Amino acid sequence: MVLAYIDPGSGSMIAQLAVAGAAGVAVAVKVAWRKTAGRIRGRDGHAADEVADDC
Amino acid sequence: MTTDEMALNTSRPDDGSFRDPDSQVVHADGRVLRRLSATGRNDWEALSCSSFFERNVAAGRLVATAHMAAEPDALGDGWAGMVEHERVPFVTYPFEWTFGMLAAGAALHLELLRDALAEGMTTKDGYAYNVQWRGVEPVFIDTSSFTPYQEGPWAGYRQFCETFLNPLMLRSFVGLDFHPWLRGSLEGIPVQDMRRLISLREVHRPGVLRHVVLHALFVRKAHGTTSSTRSALAESGFSRDVVITTVDKLLDVVRKLSWQPEPSTWTSYPTTNTYTDDDRVRKLRFVEKVVSSARPDLVWDLGCNDGTYARVAATHASQVVAMDADHATVELLYRSLRSSGVRNVLPLVIDVADPSPSLGWRNRERPALLQRPRPDLVMCLALVHHLAIVDNIPLSQVVEWLATLAEVAVVEFVDRHDPMVAQLLGNKSVVHADYSLTRFQHEIAEHFDIEAREELSAGTRTLYALRRR
């Protein structure tokens, strides 16, 4: 995906979750859940990157 | 070959337009053109079909832009389309603006982004240099910043904070002018530096917790992240609605930021100067007579103070750039111009003894003040004594410099017996023996013809209308 010719910065993208309030919290919870689920699946022998395809 | 294609043949790429691979500004015979890649052309087509584009161009908030017909061969390798922009009267940069101007530019950027998001578009960046001025009205000039929105956060947030929000907060909450910081780096004030600059005692102030403290924390934590944060956020539901909420909250913070300039020597100058009412009227008439007969397109008013003479010049010129080194004075002038509806005076914070240098890539990305278009007429009223006595610039150099600026100059010389000059000389060990009316007249004779001369009744101030030889 080519959208930004500048580097938006990972930290600055995540920081927008804090700016967005409740809507940002919902996204943050989902990111955390996907990360946790990815780890569990990884332990169960699934490749972590399969999580993205499942979603 | 069309006329537009012929214009392209003589075009010169803008030295500051190279970062976005999908567009490049070129100058051709005074026209401002923009070449577009295939992607850039698609973005332009989406923008030009949107209702917010038409609405904001009509309101003067977005630069007027029109499609130009050109064959791909005429555009050059890799380019697929071209548009033409309206010219802005005088290009300036954020390190020359006042607090109010930077805040107005920030609000404009966010309001346009908000409008774009409502119609499925976004901006690729959040750069203060996307804004220019028509008098005291900000105008967004980077049409190629608009692109169709794709799921995920706003790419321009960090840049917006570093070039708009942090400098505004520095003035508002820390009490420091942002000009040296913005002049020091075209990237603005980094998130981490802003966190160190602002005390945690200010955490209750609008935006400090989220845009400074937490922003810096996330930047530090994410340092070295190699995974695609953007994809992860997009896939977790970071949608357009979340971006709209973010932009609304950011806009709310920008609107709450304020600065009340403290009285300074220069903000109170209009009431503490030593002119009599009669001299004030004579000076106004003199300036008006010279400017009205010269009918200049562009005027520079150096050391403009409250802009009294810039306003007079503005009634006979297309554009007046009013410069003063004192931020508080220029901020008050900006507010006064906005409230009085004067549309062709552009106030700038510039110390002519230390004017804006060339900055950025190859030292050509943002040209120095003296490398930008020169005025047709320059006004230098009651400033020569400051340059000569406060800044220790030899009188010969001051006059020679004025002659390089414009064909016509209106100069007020204040001699050493004037109370204001005596005050400047009071604490100086250097006597400035060469500072005299005789010496000044000798220097101007080297470069100018005197077209008119008038001594004010106080006997210490003389006005000159000069034409470069």
mmCIF file of N, CA, C and O in Angstrom, chain B residues 328-401:
data_model
loop_
_atom_site.group_PDB
_atom_site.id
_atom_site.type_symbol
_atom_site.label_atom_id
_atom_site.label_comp_id
_atom_site.label_asym_id
_atom_site.label_seq_id
_atom_site.Cartn_x
_atom_site.Cartn_y
_atom_site.Cartn_z
ATOM 1 N N ALA B 328 5.237 40.185 19.056
ATOM 2 C CA ALA B 328 4.008 40.717 19.667
ATOM 3 C C ALA B 328 3.396 41.809 18.783
ATOM 4 O O ALA B 328 2.183 41.843 18.551
ATOM 5 N N THR B 329 4.245 42.695 18.260
ATOM 6 C CA THR B 329 3.758 43.782 17.411
ATOM 7 C C THR B 329 3.097 43.228 16.148
ATOM 8 O O THR B 329 2.027 43.684 15.731
ATOM 9 N N VAL B 330 3.739 42.240 15.531
ATOM 10 C CA VAL B 330 3.204 41.696 14.270
ATOM 11 C C VAL B 330 1.923 40.899 14.536
ATOM 12 O O VAL B 330 0.996 40.925 13.736
ATOM 13 N N GLU B 331 1.873 40.221 15.684
ATOM 14 C CA GLU B 331 0.639 39.500 16.032
ATOM 15 C C GLU B 331 -0.534 40.477 16.175
ATOM 16 O O GLU B 331 -1.626 40.231 15.654
ATOM 17 N N LEU B 332 -0.286 41.597 16.832
ATOM 18 C CA LEU B 332 -1.352 42.599 16.990
ATOM 19 C C LEU B 332 -1.749 43.184 15.630
ATOM 20 O O LEU B 332 -2.929 43.425 15.363
ATOM 21 N N LEU B 333 -0.750 43.365 14.757
ATOM 22 C CA LEU B 333 -1.038 43.866 13.412
ATOM 23 C C LEU B 333 -1.895 42.852 12.646
ATOM 24 O O LEU B 333 -2.877 43.217 11.995
ATOM 25 N N TYR B 334 -1.525 41.570 12.744
ATOM 26 C CA TYR B 334 -2.293 40.508 12.070
ATOM 27 C C TYR B 334 -3.762 40.550 12.523
ATOM 28 O O TYR B 334 -4.675 40.524 11.698
ATOM 29 N N ARG B 335 -3.966 40.634 13.821
ATOM 30 C CA ARG B 335 -5.342 40.647 14.354
ATOM 31 C C ARG B 335 -6.092 41.890 13.868
ATOM 32 O O ARG B 335 -7.260 41.816 13.511
ATOM 33 N N SER B 336 -5.390 43.007 13.897
ATOM 34 C CA SER B 336 -6.030 44.251 13.486
ATOM 35 C C SER B 336 -6.391 44.221 11.990
ATOM 36 O O SER B 336 -7.466 44.667 11.592
ATOM 37 N N LEU B 337 -5.502 43.667 11.161
ATOM 38 C CA LEU B 337 -5.791 43.580 9.721
ATOM 39 C C LEU B 337 -6.987 42.671 9.465
ATOM 40 O O LEU B 337 -7.833 42.945 8.626
ATOM 41 N N ARG B 338 -7.054 41.573 10.214
ATOM 42 C CA ARG B 338 -8.176 40.639 10.035
ATOM 43 C C ARG B 338 -9.492 41.310 10.426
ATOM 44 O O ARG B 338 -10.478 41.203 9.716
ATOM 45 N N SER B 339 -9.457 42.024 11.552
ATOM 46 C CA SER B 339 -10.725 42.597 12.005
ATOM 47 C C SER B 339 -11.134 43.801 11.151
ATOM 48 O O SER B 339 -12.310 44.095 11.017
ATOM 49 N N SER B 340 -10.150 44.490 10.537
ATOM 50 C CA SER B 340 -10.524 45.658 9.733
ATOM 51 C C SER B 340 -10.767 45.299 8.272
ATOM 52 O O SER B 340 -11.131 46.166 7.475
ATOM 53 N N GLY B 341 -10.534 44.039 7.919
ATOM 54 C CA GLY B 341 -10.868 43.606 6.552
ATOM 55 C C GLY B 341 -9.869 44.024 5.491
ATOM 56 O O GLY B 341 -10.173 43.962 4.302
ATOM 57 N N VAL B 342 -8.652 44.461 5.895
ATOM 58 C CA VAL B 342 -7.621 44.781 4.896
ATOM 59 C C VAL B 342 -7.086 43.455 4.365
ATOM 60 O O VAL B 342 -6.606 42.628 5.132
ATOM 61 N N ARG B 343 -7.184 43.252 3.067
ATOM 62 C CA ARG B 343 -6.883 41.928 2.517
ATOM 63 C C ARG B 343 -5.541 41.838 1.791
ATOM 64 O O ARG B 343 -5.152 40.753 1.377
ATOM 65 N N ASN B 344 -4.854 42.957 1.597
ATOM 66 C CA ASN B 344 -3.619 42.859 0.802
ATOM 67 C C ASN B 344 -2.366 43.298 1.561
ATOM 68 O O ASN B 344 -1.383 43.725 0.978
ATOM 69 N N VAL B 345 -2.426 43.180 2.882
ATOM 70 C CA VAL B 345 -1.211 43.390 3.681
ATOM 71 C C VAL B 345 -0.867 42.068 4.348
ATOM 72 O O VAL B 345 -1.702 41.469 5.034
ATOM 73 N N LEU B 346 0.342 41.577 4.101
ATOM 74 C CA LEU B 346 0.806 40.318 4.687
ATOM 75 C C LEU B 346 1.808 40.648 5.793
ATOM 76 O O LEU B 346 2.911 41.121 5.509
ATOM 77 N N PRO B 347 1.442 40.433 7.068
ATOM 78 C CA PRO B 347 2.376 40.750 8.159
ATOM 79 C C PRO B 347 3.332 39.585 8.422
ATOM 80 O O PRO B 347 2.895 38.433 8.462
ATOM 81 N N LEU B 348 4.610 39.874 8.594
ATOM 82 C CA LEU B 348 5.590 38.808 8.833
ATOM 83 C C LEU B 348 6.556 39.183 9.956
ATOM 84 O O LEU B 348 6.918 40.367 10.095
ATOM 85 N N VAL B 349 6.975 38.170 10.717
ATOM 86 C CA VAL B 349 7.967 38.380 11.781
ATOM 87 C C VAL B 349 9.350 38.190 11.159
ATOM 88 O O VAL B 349 9.802 37.058 10.950
ATOM 89 N N ILE B 350 9.971 39.299 10.802
ATOM 90 C CA ILE B 350 11.290 39.231 10.159
ATOM 91 C C ILE B 350 12.163 40.351 10.702
ATOM 92 O O ILE B 350 11.754 41.519 10.730
ATOM 93 N N ASP B 351 13.363 39.962 11.131
ATOM 94 C CA ASP B 351 14.360 40.932 11.549
ATOM 95 C C ASP B 351 15.238 41.182 10.329
ATOM 96 O O ASP B 351 15.973 40.286 9.910
ATOM 97 N N VAL B 352 15.152 42.376 9.757
ATOM 98 C CA VAL B 352 15.889 42.599 8.508
ATOM 99 C C VAL B 352 17.406 42.560 8.718
ATOM 100 O O VAL B 352 18.161 42.388 7.769
ATOM 101 N N ALA B 353 17.854 42.681 9.969
ATOM 102 C CA ALA B 353 19.292 42.573 10.230
ATOM 103 C C ALA B 353 19.724 41.107 10.289
ATOM 104 O O ALA B 353 20.918 40.795 10.297
ATOM 105 N N ASP B 354 18.754 40.208 10.328
ATOM 106 C CA ASP B 354 19.043 38.766 10.380
ATOM 107 C C ASP B 354 17.905 38.045 9.643
ATOM 108 O O ASP B 354 17.140 37.297 10.232
ATOM 109 N N PRO B 355 17.783 38.296 8.333
ATOM 110 C CA PRO B 355 16.613 37.805 7.601
ATOM 111 C C PRO B 355 16.654 36.287 7.379
ATOM 112 O O PRO B 355 17.699 35.659 7.538
ATOM 113 N N SER B 356 15.505 35.722 7.018
ATOM 114 C CA SER B 356 15.387 34.271 6.829
ATOM 115 C C SER B 356 16.445 33.764 5.849
ATOM 116 O O SER B 356 16.573 34.290 4.748
ATOM 117 N N PRO B 357 17.192 32.729 6.257
ATOM 118 C CA PRO B 357 18.214 32.158 5.363
ATOM 119 C C PRO B 357 17.613 31.111 4.429
ATOM 120 O O PRO B 357 16.458 30.720 4.594
ATOM 121 N N SER B 358 18.409 30.630 3.477
ATOM 122 C CA SER B 358 17.993 29.517 2.623
ATOM 123 C C SER B 358 18.088 28.239 3.441
ATOM 124 O O SER B 358 19.075 28.028 4.153
ATOM 125 N N LEU B 359 17.083 27.397 3.323
ATOM 126 C CA LEU B 359 17.049 26.186 4.145
ATOM 127 C C LEU B 359 16.732 24.957 3.306
ATOM 128 O O LEU B 359 16.238 25.059 2.186
ATOM 129 N N GLY B 360 17.017 23.794 3.897
ATOM 130 C CA GLY B 360 16.633 22.527 3.284
ATOM 131 C C GLY B 360 17.639 22.016 2.269
ATOM 132 O O GLY B 360 18.766 22.512 2.170
ATOM 133 N N TRP B 361 17.216 21.026 1.540
ATOM 134 C CA TRP B 361 18.053 20.295 0.587
ATOM 135 C C TRP B 361 18.752 21.243 -0.396
ATOM 136 O O TRP B 361 18.116 22.083 -1.005
ATOM 137 N N ARG B 362 20.036 21.091 -0.508
ATOM 138 C CA ARG B 362 20.903 21.909 -1.369
ATOM 139 C C ARG B 362 20.812 23.405 -1.033
ATOM 140 O O ARG B 362 21.124 24.257 -1.872
ATOM 141 N N ASN B 363 20.313 23.694 0.175
ATOM 142 C CA ASN B 363 20.095 25.099 0.580
ATOM 143 C C ASN B 363 19.161 25.830 -0.385
ATOM 144 O O ASN B 363 19.211 27.052 -0.528
ATOM 145 N N ARG B 364 18.304 25.061 -1.059
ATOM 146 C CA ARG B 364 17.434 25.720 -2.051
ATOM 147 C C ARG B 364 15.959 25.388 -1.864
ATOM 148 O O ARG B 364 15.114 25.887 -2.596
ATOM 149 N N GLU B 365 15.673 24.509 -0.885
ATOM 150 C CA GLU B 365 14.286 24.060 -0.727
ATOM 151 C C GLU B 365 13.380 25.227 -0.309
ATOM 152 O O GLU B 365 12.267 25.371 -0.822
ATOM 153 N N ARG B 366 13.840 26.008 0.635
ATOM 154 C CA ARG B 366 13.085 27.182 1.095
ATOM 155 C C ARG B 366 14.004 28.388 0.958
ATOM 156 O O ARG B 366 14.903 28.594 1.794
ATOM 157 N N PRO B 367 13.850 29.170 -0.100
ATOM 158 C CA PRO B 367 14.808 30.246 -0.351
ATOM 159 C C PRO B 367 14.801 31.352 0.699
ATOM 160 O O PRO B 367 13.772 31.634 1.326
ATOM 161 N N ALA B 368 15.970 31.944 0.852
ATOM 162 C CA ALA B 368 16.145 33.068 1.780
ATOM 163 C C ALA B 368 15.209 34.208 1.388
ATOM 164 O O ALA B 368 14.787 34.305 0.233
ATOM 165 N N LEU B 369 14.926 35.073 2.325
ATOM 166 C CA LEU B 369 14.067 36.228 2.043
ATOM 167 C C LEU B 369 14.581 36.995 0.827
ATOM 168 O O LEU B 369 13.822 37.371 -0.059
ATOM 169 N N LEU B 370 15.914 37.204 0.801
ATOM 170 C CA LEU B 370 16.473 38.047 -0.257
ATOM 171 C C LEU B 370 16.623 37.298 -1.583
ATOM 172 O O LEU B 370 17.079 37.866 -2.571
ATOM 173 N N GLN B 371 16.242 36.014 -1.596
ATOM 174 C CA GLN B 371 16.231 35.288 -2.869
ATOM 175 C C GLN B 371 14.815 35.137 -3.414
ATOM 176 O O GLN B 371 14.593 34.465 -4.410
ATOM 177 N N ARG B 372 13.863 35.745 -2.724
ATOM 178 C CA ARG B 372 12.484 35.713 -3.217
ATOM 179 C C ARG B 372 12.220 36.997 -4.016
ATOM 180 O O ARG B 372 13.067 37.895 -4.007
ATOM 181 N N PRO B 373 11.066 37.069 -4.705
ATOM 182 C CA PRO B 373 10.834 38.256 -5.533
ATOM 183 C C PRO B 373 11.027 39.567 -4.767
ATOM 184 O O PRO B 373 10.527 39.729 -3.655
ATOM 185 N N ARG B 374 11.786 40.463 -5.381
ATOM 186 C CA ARG B 374 12.055 41.765 -4.750
ATOM 187 C C ARG B 374 10.858 42.696 -4.964
ATOM 188 O O ARG B 374 10.142 42.571 -5.957
ATOM 189 N N PRO B 375 10.677 43.652 -4.062
ATOM 190 C CA PRO B 375 9.543 44.577 -4.209
ATOM 191 C C PRO B 375 9.816 45.624 -5.294
ATOM 192 O O PRO B 375 10.964 45.831 -5.694
ATOM 193 N N ASP B 376 8.746 46.278 -5.723
ATOM 194 C CA ASP B 376 8.890 47.401 -6.646
ATOM 195 C C ASP B 376 9.191 48.673 -5.861
ATOM 196 O O ASP B 376 9.767 49.611 -6.375
ATOM 197 N N LEU B 377 8.744 48.666 -4.604
ATOM 198 C CA LEU B 377 8.958 49.839 -3.753
ATOM 199 C C LEU B 377 9.239 49.349 -2.329
ATOM 200 O O LEU B 377 8.574 48.418 -1.860
ATOM 201 N N VAL B 378 10.231 49.937 -1.698
ATOM 202 C CA VAL B 378 10.529 49.551 -0.315
ATOM 203 C C VAL B 378 10.341 50.759 0.600
ATOM 204 O O VAL B 378 10.717 51.881 0.248
ATOM 205 N N MET B 379 9.717 50.512 1.750
ATOM 206 C CA MET B 379 9.550 51.576 2.742
ATOM 207 C C MET B 379 10.454 51.254 3.931
ATOM 208 O O MET B 379 10.461 50.121 4.421
ATOM 209 N N CYS B 380 11.209 52.235 4.350
ATOM 210 C CA CYS B 380 12.148 52.032 5.456
ATOM 211 C C CYS B 380 12.042 53.275 6.341
ATOM 212 O O CYS B 380 12.863 54.192 6.267
ATOM 213 N N LEU B 381 10.982 53.300 7.131
ATOM 214 C CA LEU B 381 10.651 54.505 7.902
ATOM 215 C C LEU B 381 11.124 54.361 9.342
ATOM 216 O O LEU B 381 10.717 53.427 10.044
ATOM 217 N N ALA B 382 11.975 55.277 9.751
ATOM 218 C CA ALA B 382 12.514 55.282 11.119
ATOM 219 C C ALA B 382 13.118 53.934 11.503
ATOM 220 O O ALA B 382 12.874 53.416 12.591
ATOM 221 N N LEU B 383 13.880 53.348 10.581
ATOM 222 C CA LEU B 383 14.528 52.065 10.850
ATOM 223 C C LEU B 383 16.048 52.153 10.711
ATOM 224 O O LEU B 383 16.778 51.426 11.389
ATOM 225 N N VAL B 384 16.507 53.084 9.867
ATOM 226 C CA VAL B 384 17.944 53.170 9.586
ATOM 227 C C VAL B 384 18.758 53.337 10.872
ATOM 228 O O VAL B 384 19.799 52.703 11.047
ATOM 229 N N HIS B 385 18.241 54.135 11.828
ATOM 230 C CA HIS B 385 19.023 54.364 13.066
ATOM 231 C C HIS B 385 19.136 53.079 13.900
ATOM 232 O O HIS B 385 20.128 52.863 14.577
ATOM 233 N N HIS B 386 18.116 52.214 13.816
ATOM 234 C CA HIS B 386 18.212 50.932 14.538
ATOM 235 C C HIS B 386 19.284 50.042 13.914
ATOM 236 O O HIS B 386 20.081 49.431 14.618
ATOM 237 N N LEU B 387 19.280 49.974 12.585
ATOM 238 C CA LEU B 387 20.268 49.136 11.902
ATOM 239 C C LEU B 387 21.680 49.662 12.159
ATOM 240 O O LEU B 387 22.605 48.894 12.416
ATOM 241 N N ALA B 388 21.819 51.001 12.109
ATOM 242 C CA ALA B 388 23.153 51.588 12.248
ATOM 243 C C ALA B 388 23.644 51.580 13.698
ATOM 244 O O ALA B 388 24.813 51.283 13.955
ATOM 245 N N ILE B 389 22.752 51.865 14.633
ATOM 246 C CA ILE B 389 23.210 52.041 16.022
ATOM 247 C C ILE B 389 23.022 50.773 16.864
ATOM 248 O O ILE B 389 23.930 50.375 17.590
ATOM 249 N N VAL B 390 21.876 50.102 16.727
ATOM 250 C CA VAL B 390 21.655 48.887 17.534
ATOM 251 C C VAL B 390 22.416 47.703 16.930
ATOM 252 O O VAL B 390 23.080 46.941 17.628
ATOM 253 N N ASP B 391 22.319 47.552 15.600
ATOM 254 C CA ASP B 391 22.948 46.399 14.949
ATOM 255 C C ASP B 391 24.355 46.693 14.427
ATOM 256 O O ASP B 391 24.991 45.798 13.850
ATOM 257 N N ASN B 392 24.803 47.926 14.592
ATOM 258 C CA ASN B 392 26.163 48.326 14.179
ATOM 259 C C ASN B 392 26.447 48.093 12.696
ATOM 260 O O ASN B 392 27.569 47.743 12.317
ATOM 261 N N ILE B 393 25.430 48.226 11.860
ATOM 262 C CA ILE B 393 25.642 48.051 10.419
ATOM 263 C C ILE B 393 26.070 49.404 9.842
ATOM 264 O O ILE B 393 25.394 50.414 10.058
ATOM 265 N N PRO B 394 27.207 49.439 9.157
ATOM 266 C CA PRO B 394 27.672 50.738 8.613
ATOM 267 C C PRO B 394 26.597 51.381 7.724
ATOM 268 O O PRO B 394 25.934 50.683 6.949
ATOM 269 N N LEU B 395 26.464 52.692 7.857
ATOM 270 C CA LEU B 395 25.451 53.441 7.111
ATOM 271 C C LEU B 395 25.563 53.176 5.603
ATOM 272 O O LEU B 395 24.553 53.047 4.901
ATOM 273 N N SER B 396 26.813 53.074 5.125
ATOM 274 C CA SER B 396 27.027 52.842 3.688
ATOM 275 C C SER B 396 26.393 51.511 3.266
ATOM 276 O O SER B 396 25.788 51.405 2.203
ATOM 277 N N GLN B 397 26.493 50.500 4.125
ATOM 278 C CA GLN B 397 25.929 49.190 3.787
ATOM 279 C C GLN B 397 24.400 49.210 3.826
ATOM 280 O O GLN B 397 23.744 48.547 3.027
ATOM 281 N N VAL B 398 23.851 49.964 4.777
ATOM 282 C CA VAL B 398 22.385 50.053 4.868
ATOM 283 C C VAL B 398 21.829 50.645 3.573
ATOM 284 O O VAL B 398 20.887 50.111 2.972
ATOM 285 N N VAL B 399 22.436 51.731 3.118
ATOM 286 C CA VAL B 399 21.947 52.418 1.912
ATOM 287 C C VAL B 399 22.167 51.552 0.671
ATOM 288 O O VAL B 399 21.284 51.429 -0.186
ATOM 289 N N GLU B 400 23.334 50.939 0.589
ATOM 290 C CA GLU B 400 23.637 50.066 -0.558
ATOM 291 C C GLU B 400 22.621 48.917 -0.621
ATOM 292 O O GLU B 400 22.121 48.554 -1.686
ATOM 293 N N TRP B 401 22.295 48.364 0.541
ATOM 294 C CA TRP B 401 21.334 47.258 0.625
ATOM 295 C C TRP B 401 19.941 47.706 0.169
ATOM 296 O O TRP B 401 19.282 47.007 -0.602
#
